[in-house]
């Protein structure tokens, strides 16, 4: 069976993205595949390229033929050089810069007024009420003790 490493097109019109796949050379471009080994998003800046190097090396080793586009991608990732025997082959794929967290301008920020705080008195009364109940319980207990003692 003739095996090729090629691109499988996904996405919508004018917004393509591709998966790097291993497939029988007789199948359709977007048909059944043997294995997916990576992805390629050309519309992102810089282009997003991810390849499972170990699986790419395996398929190249067993005789899979890459298409021209995939060969160019493998050269960028350094996998083609490793397959050819160059141990110093490195990836030249550009990585996107880390996004900076959004910081709002303090001068332009809208001023939000805090909601009026609830008065502390009702909160203070609630804890005091159980204390009053405890004092009342003690008073009734003392009264009961006096009646029993008589």
PDB file of C-alpha atoms in Angstrom:
ATOM      1  CA  UNK A   1       0.000   0.000   0.000  1.00  0.00           C
ATOM      2  CA  UNK A   2       1.407   3.408  -1.003  1.00  0.00           C
ATOM      3  CA  UNK A   3       1.210   5.706   2.016  1.00  0.00           C
ATOM      4  CA  UNK A   4       1.450   9.488   1.877  1.00  0.00           C
ATOM      5  CA  UNK A   5       1.772  12.162   4.523  1.00  0.00           C
ATOM      6  CA  UNK A   6      -0.441  15.017   3.360  1.00  0.00           C
ATOM      7  CA  UNK A   7      -2.750  17.832   4.403  1.00  0.00           C
ATOM      8  CA  UNK A   8      -6.440  17.282   5.080  1.00  0.00           C
ATOM      9  CA  UNK A   9      -8.385  20.517   4.612  1.00  0.00           C
ATOM     10  CA  UNK A  10     -10.901  21.613   7.223  1.00  0.00           C
ATOM     11  CA  UNK A  11     -12.604  24.903   8.005  1.00  0.00           C
ATOM     12  CA  UNK A  12     -14.886  27.079   5.955  1.00  0.00           C
ATOM     13  CA  UNK A  13     -14.504  29.150   2.810  1.00  0.00           C
ATOM     14  CA  UNK A  14     -11.539  31.541   3.000  1.00  0.00           C
ATOM     15  CA  UNK A  15     -10.714  30.270   6.503  1.00  0.00           C
ATOM     16  CA  UNK A  16      -8.877  26.996   5.997  1.00  0.00           C
ATOM     17  CA  UNK A  17      -6.971  24.980   8.502  1.00  0.00           C
ATOM     18  CA  UNK A  18      -5.332  21.656   7.909  1.00  0.00           C
ATOM     19  CA  UNK A  19      -4.509  18.446   9.691  1.00  0.00           C
ATOM     20  CA  UNK A  20      -1.313  16.653   8.784  1.00  0.00           C
ATOM     21  CA  UNK A  21      -2.398  13.075   8.173  1.00  0.00           C
ATOM     22  CA  UNK A  22      -1.051   9.739   7.029  1.00  0.00           C
ATOM     23  CA  UNK A  23      -3.333   8.207   4.405  1.00  0.00           C
ATOM     24  CA  UNK A  24      -3.393   5.720   1.556  1.00  0.00           C
ATOM     25  CA  UNK A  25      -2.438   7.573  -1.624  1.00  0.00           C
ATOM     26  CA  UNK A  26      -5.601   6.342  -3.377  1.00  0.00           C
ATOM     27  CA  UNK A  27      -8.062   7.927  -0.923  1.00  0.00           C
ATOM     28  CA  UNK A  28      -9.665  11.344  -1.355  1.00  0.00           C
ATOM     29  CA  UNK A  29      -7.964  14.468  -0.032  1.00  0.00           C
ATOM     30  CA  UNK A  30     -10.382  14.717   2.884  1.00  0.00           C
ATOM     31  CA  UNK A  31     -11.204  11.016   3.029  1.00  0.00           C
ATOM     32  CA  UNK A  32     -10.343   8.256   5.444  1.00  0.00           C
ATOM     33  CA  UNK A  33      -6.946   8.519   7.125  1.00  0.00           C
ATOM     34  CA  UNK A  34      -4.652   6.096   8.884  1.00  0.00           C
ATOM     35  CA  UNK A  35      -3.377   8.541  11.515  1.00  0.00           C
ATOM     36  CA  UNK A  36      -3.352  12.264  12.284  1.00  0.00           C
ATOM     37  CA  UNK A  37       0.135  13.451  13.208  1.00  0.00           C
ATOM     38  CA  UNK A  38      -0.226  17.218  13.373  1.00  0.00           C
ATOM     39  CA  UNK A  39      -1.995  20.403  12.418  1.00  0.00           C
ATOM     40  CA  UNK A  40      -1.359  23.546  10.395  1.00  0.00           C
ATOM     41  CA  UNK A  41      -3.298  26.820  10.708  1.00  0.00           C
ATOM     42  CA  UNK A  42      -2.002  29.177   7.987  1.00  0.00           C
ATOM     43  CA  UNK A  43      -4.379  32.051   8.778  1.00  0.00           C
ATOM     44  CA  UNK A  44      -3.021  32.699  12.266  1.00  0.00           C
ATOM     45  CA  UNK A  45      -0.112  35.094  12.650  1.00  0.00           C
ATOM     46  CA  UNK A  46       2.408  33.501  12.965  1.00  0.00           C
ATOM     47  CA  UNK A  47       1.122  30.302  11.377  1.00  0.00           C
ATOM     48  CA  UNK A  48       0.384  27.597  13.917  1.00  0.00           C
ATOM     49  CA  UNK A  49       2.300  24.416  13.179  1.00  0.00           C
ATOM     50  CA  UNK A  50       2.249  21.396  15.473  1.00  0.00           C
ATOM     51  CA  UNK A  51       3.701  18.042  14.463  1.00  0.00           C
ATOM     52  CA  UNK A  52       4.123  14.878  16.527  1.00  0.00           C
ATOM     53  CA  UNK A  53       7.771  14.395  15.608  1.00  0.00           C
ATOM     54  CA  UNK A  54       7.994  10.843  16.900  1.00  0.00           C
ATOM     55  CA  UNK A  55       5.093   9.645  14.727  1.00  0.00           C
ATOM     56  CA  UNK A  56       6.372  11.607  11.718  1.00  0.00           C
ATOM     57  CA  UNK A  57       9.759   9.901  12.078  1.00  0.00           C
ATOM     58  CA  UNK A  58       8.061   6.514  12.284  1.00  0.00           C
ATOM     59  CA  UNK A  59       5.996   7.020   9.123  1.00  0.00           C
ATOM     60  CA  UNK A  60       8.939   8.432   7.184  1.00  0.00           C
ATOM     61  CA  UNK A  61      10.984   5.439   8.341  1.00  0.00           C
ATOM     62  CA  UNK A  62       8.468   2.900   7.034  1.00  0.00           C
ATOM     63  CA  UNK A  63       8.334   4.578   3.624  1.00  0.00           C
ATOM     64  CA  UNK A  64       5.540   7.147   3.724  1.00  0.00           C
ATOM     65  CA  UNK A  65       6.086   9.873   1.123  1.00  0.00           C
ATOM     66  CA  UNK A  66       5.318  13.464   2.188  1.00  0.00           C
ATOM     67  CA  UNK A  67       3.692  15.847  -0.283  1.00  0.00           C
ATOM     68  CA  UNK A  68       5.552  19.051  -1.162  1.00  0.00           C
ATOM     69  CA  UNK A  69       3.603  21.118   1.354  1.00  0.00           C
ATOM     70  CA  UNK A  70       4.117  18.624   4.164  1.00  0.00           C
ATOM     71  CA  UNK A  71       7.814  18.282   3.303  1.00  0.00           C
ATOM     72  CA  UNK A  72       8.161  22.067   3.699  1.00  0.00           C
ATOM     73  CA  UNK A  73       6.393  21.916   7.075  1.00  0.00           C
ATOM     74  CA  UNK A  74       8.596  19.016   8.210  1.00  0.00           C
ATOM     75  CA  UNK A  75      11.684  21.035   7.249  1.00  0.00           C
ATOM     76  CA  UNK A  76      10.442  23.922   9.413  1.00  0.00           C
ATOM     77  CA  UNK A  77       9.862  21.646  12.396  1.00  0.00           C
ATOM     78  CA  UNK A  78      13.227  19.926  11.944  1.00  0.00           C
ATOM     79  CA  UNK A  79      11.714  16.467  11.499  1.00  0.00           C
ATOM     80  CA  UNK A  80      12.865  16.167   7.879  1.00  0.00           C
ATOM     81  CA  UNK A  81      16.459  16.940   8.874  1.00  0.00           C
ATOM     82  CA  UNK A  82      16.335  14.337  11.642  1.00  0.00           C
ATOM     83  CA  UNK A  83      15.005  11.799   9.153  1.00  0.00           C
ATOM     84  CA  UNK A  84      17.873  12.588   6.765  1.00  0.00           C
ATOM     85  CA  UNK A  85      20.369  11.977   9.582  1.00  0.00           C
ATOM     86  CA  UNK A  86      21.131  15.535  10.713  1.00  0.00           C
ATOM     87  CA  UNK A  87      21.202  15.271  14.499  1.00  0.00           C
ATOM     88  CA  UNK A  88      21.536  19.053  14.848  1.00  0.00           C
ATOM     89  CA  UNK A  89      18.220  19.762  13.083  1.00  0.00           C
ATOM     90  CA  UNK A  90      16.110  22.156  15.127  1.00  0.00           C
ATOM     91  CA  UNK A  91      12.677  23.655  14.731  1.00  0.00           C
ATOM     92  CA  UNK A  92      12.495  27.114  13.164  1.00  0.00           C
ATOM     93  CA  UNK A  93       8.753  27.489  13.738  1.00  0.00           C
ATOM     94  CA  UNK A  94       7.855  30.876  15.212  1.00  0.00           C
ATOM     95  CA  UNK A  95       5.896  30.696  18.433  1.00  0.00           C
ATOM     96  CA  UNK A  96       3.190  33.288  19.129  1.00  0.00           C
ATOM     97  CA  UNK A  97       3.948  35.832  21.828  1.00  0.00           C
ATOM     98  CA  UNK A  98       2.225  35.381  25.155  1.00  0.00           C
ATOM     99  CA  UNK A  99      -0.837  37.578  25.432  1.00  0.00           C
ATOM    100  CA  UNK A 100      -0.684  40.326  28.024  1.00  0.00           C
ATOM    101  CA  UNK A 101      -3.537  40.486  30.487  1.00  0.00           C
ATOM    102  CA  UNK A 102      -5.882  43.424  29.936  1.00  0.00           C
ATOM    103  CA  UNK A 103      -5.318  46.346  32.281  1.00  0.00           C
ATOM    104  CA  UNK A 104      -8.021  49.011  32.401  1.00  0.00           C
ATOM    105  CA  UNK A 105      -6.965  52.656  32.331  1.00  0.00           C
ATOM    106  CA  UNK A 106      -7.685  54.080  35.773  1.00  0.00           C
ATOM    107  CA  UNK A 107      -8.422  57.564  34.434  1.00  0.00           C
ATOM    108  CA  UNK A 108     -11.042  56.318  32.003  1.00  0.00           C
ATOM    109  CA  UNK A 109     -12.538  53.707  34.282  1.00  0.00           C
ATOM    110  CA  UNK A 110     -16.084  54.352  35.345  1.00  0.00           C
ATOM    111  CA  UNK A 111     -16.467  55.126  38.987  1.00  0.00           C
ATOM    112  CA  UNK A 112     -18.778  52.737  40.703  1.00  0.00           C
ATOM    113  CA  UNK A 113     -20.356  53.892  43.903  1.00  0.00           C
ATOM    114  CA  UNK A 114     -20.414  51.206  46.554  1.00  0.00           C
ATOM    115  CA  UNK A 115     -23.839  50.258  47.777  1.00  0.00           C
ATOM    116  CA  UNK A 116     -24.857  51.790  51.077  1.00  0.00           C
ATOM    117  CA  UNK A 117     -23.673  49.554  53.840  1.00  0.00           C
ATOM    118  CA  UNK A 118     -26.278  48.091  56.093  1.00  0.00           C
ATOM    119  CA  UNK A 119     -26.360  49.543  59.565  1.00  0.00           C
ATOM    120  CA  UNK A 120     -24.452  47.604  62.183  1.00  0.00           C
ATOM    121  CA  UNK A 121     -27.206  47.949  64.774  1.00  0.00           C
ATOM    122  CA  UNK A 122     -29.456  45.127  63.496  1.00  0.00           C
ATOM    123  CA  UNK A 123     -26.440  42.854  63.295  1.00  0.00           C
ATOM    124  CA  UNK A 124     -25.437  43.777  66.836  1.00  0.00           C
ATOM    125  CA  UNK A 125     -28.939  43.122  68.152  1.00  0.00           C
ATOM    126  CA  UNK A 126     -29.087  39.587  66.835  1.00  0.00           C
ATOM    127  CA  UNK A 127     -26.030  38.325  68.724  1.00  0.00           C
ATOM    128  CA  UNK A 128     -27.179  40.230  71.805  1.00  0.00           C
ATOM    129  CA  UNK A 129     -30.564  38.542  71.717  1.00  0.00           C
ATOM    130  CA  UNK A 130     -29.165  35.046  72.313  1.00  0.00           C
ATOM    131  CA  UNK A 131     -27.043  36.442  75.123  1.00  0.00           C
ATOM    132  CA  UNK A 132     -30.169  37.938  76.684  1.00  0.00           C
ATOM    133  CA  UNK A 133     -31.874  34.575  76.284  1.00  0.00           C
ATOM    134  CA  UNK A 134     -28.958  32.912  78.052  1.00  0.00           C
ATOM    135  CA  UNK A 135     -29.182  35.420  80.889  1.00  0.00           C
ATOM    136  CA  UNK A 136     -32.931  34.859  81.087  1.00  0.00           C
ATOM    137  CA  UNK A 137     -32.355  31.096  81.171  1.00  0.00           C
ATOM    138  CA  UNK A 138     -29.898  31.515  84.046  1.00  0.00           C
ATOM    139  CA  UNK A 139     -32.387  33.677  85.926  1.00  0.00           C
ATOM    140  CA  UNK A 140     -35.142  31.092  85.528  1.00  0.00           C
ATOM    141  CA  UNK A 141     -32.715  28.350  86.529  1.00  0.00           C
ATOM    142  CA  UNK A 142     -31.818  30.315  89.686  1.00  0.00           C
ATOM    143  CA  UNK A 143     -35.510  30.818  90.460  1.00  0.00           C
ATOM    144  CA  UNK A 144     -36.173  27.119  90.002  1.00  0.00           C
ATOM    145  CA  UNK A 145     -33.258  26.265  92.275  1.00  0.00           C
ATOM    146  CA  UNK A 146     -34.600  28.556  94.993  1.00  0.00           C
ATOM    147  CA  UNK A 147     -38.045  26.986  94.789  1.00  0.00           C
ATOM    148  CA  UNK A 148     -36.573  23.522  95.018  1.00  0.00           C
ATOM    149  CA  UNK A 149     -34.339  24.524  97.859  1.00  0.00           C
ATOM    150  CA  UNK A 150     -37.260  25.757  99.985  1.00  0.00           C
TER     151      UNK A 150
END
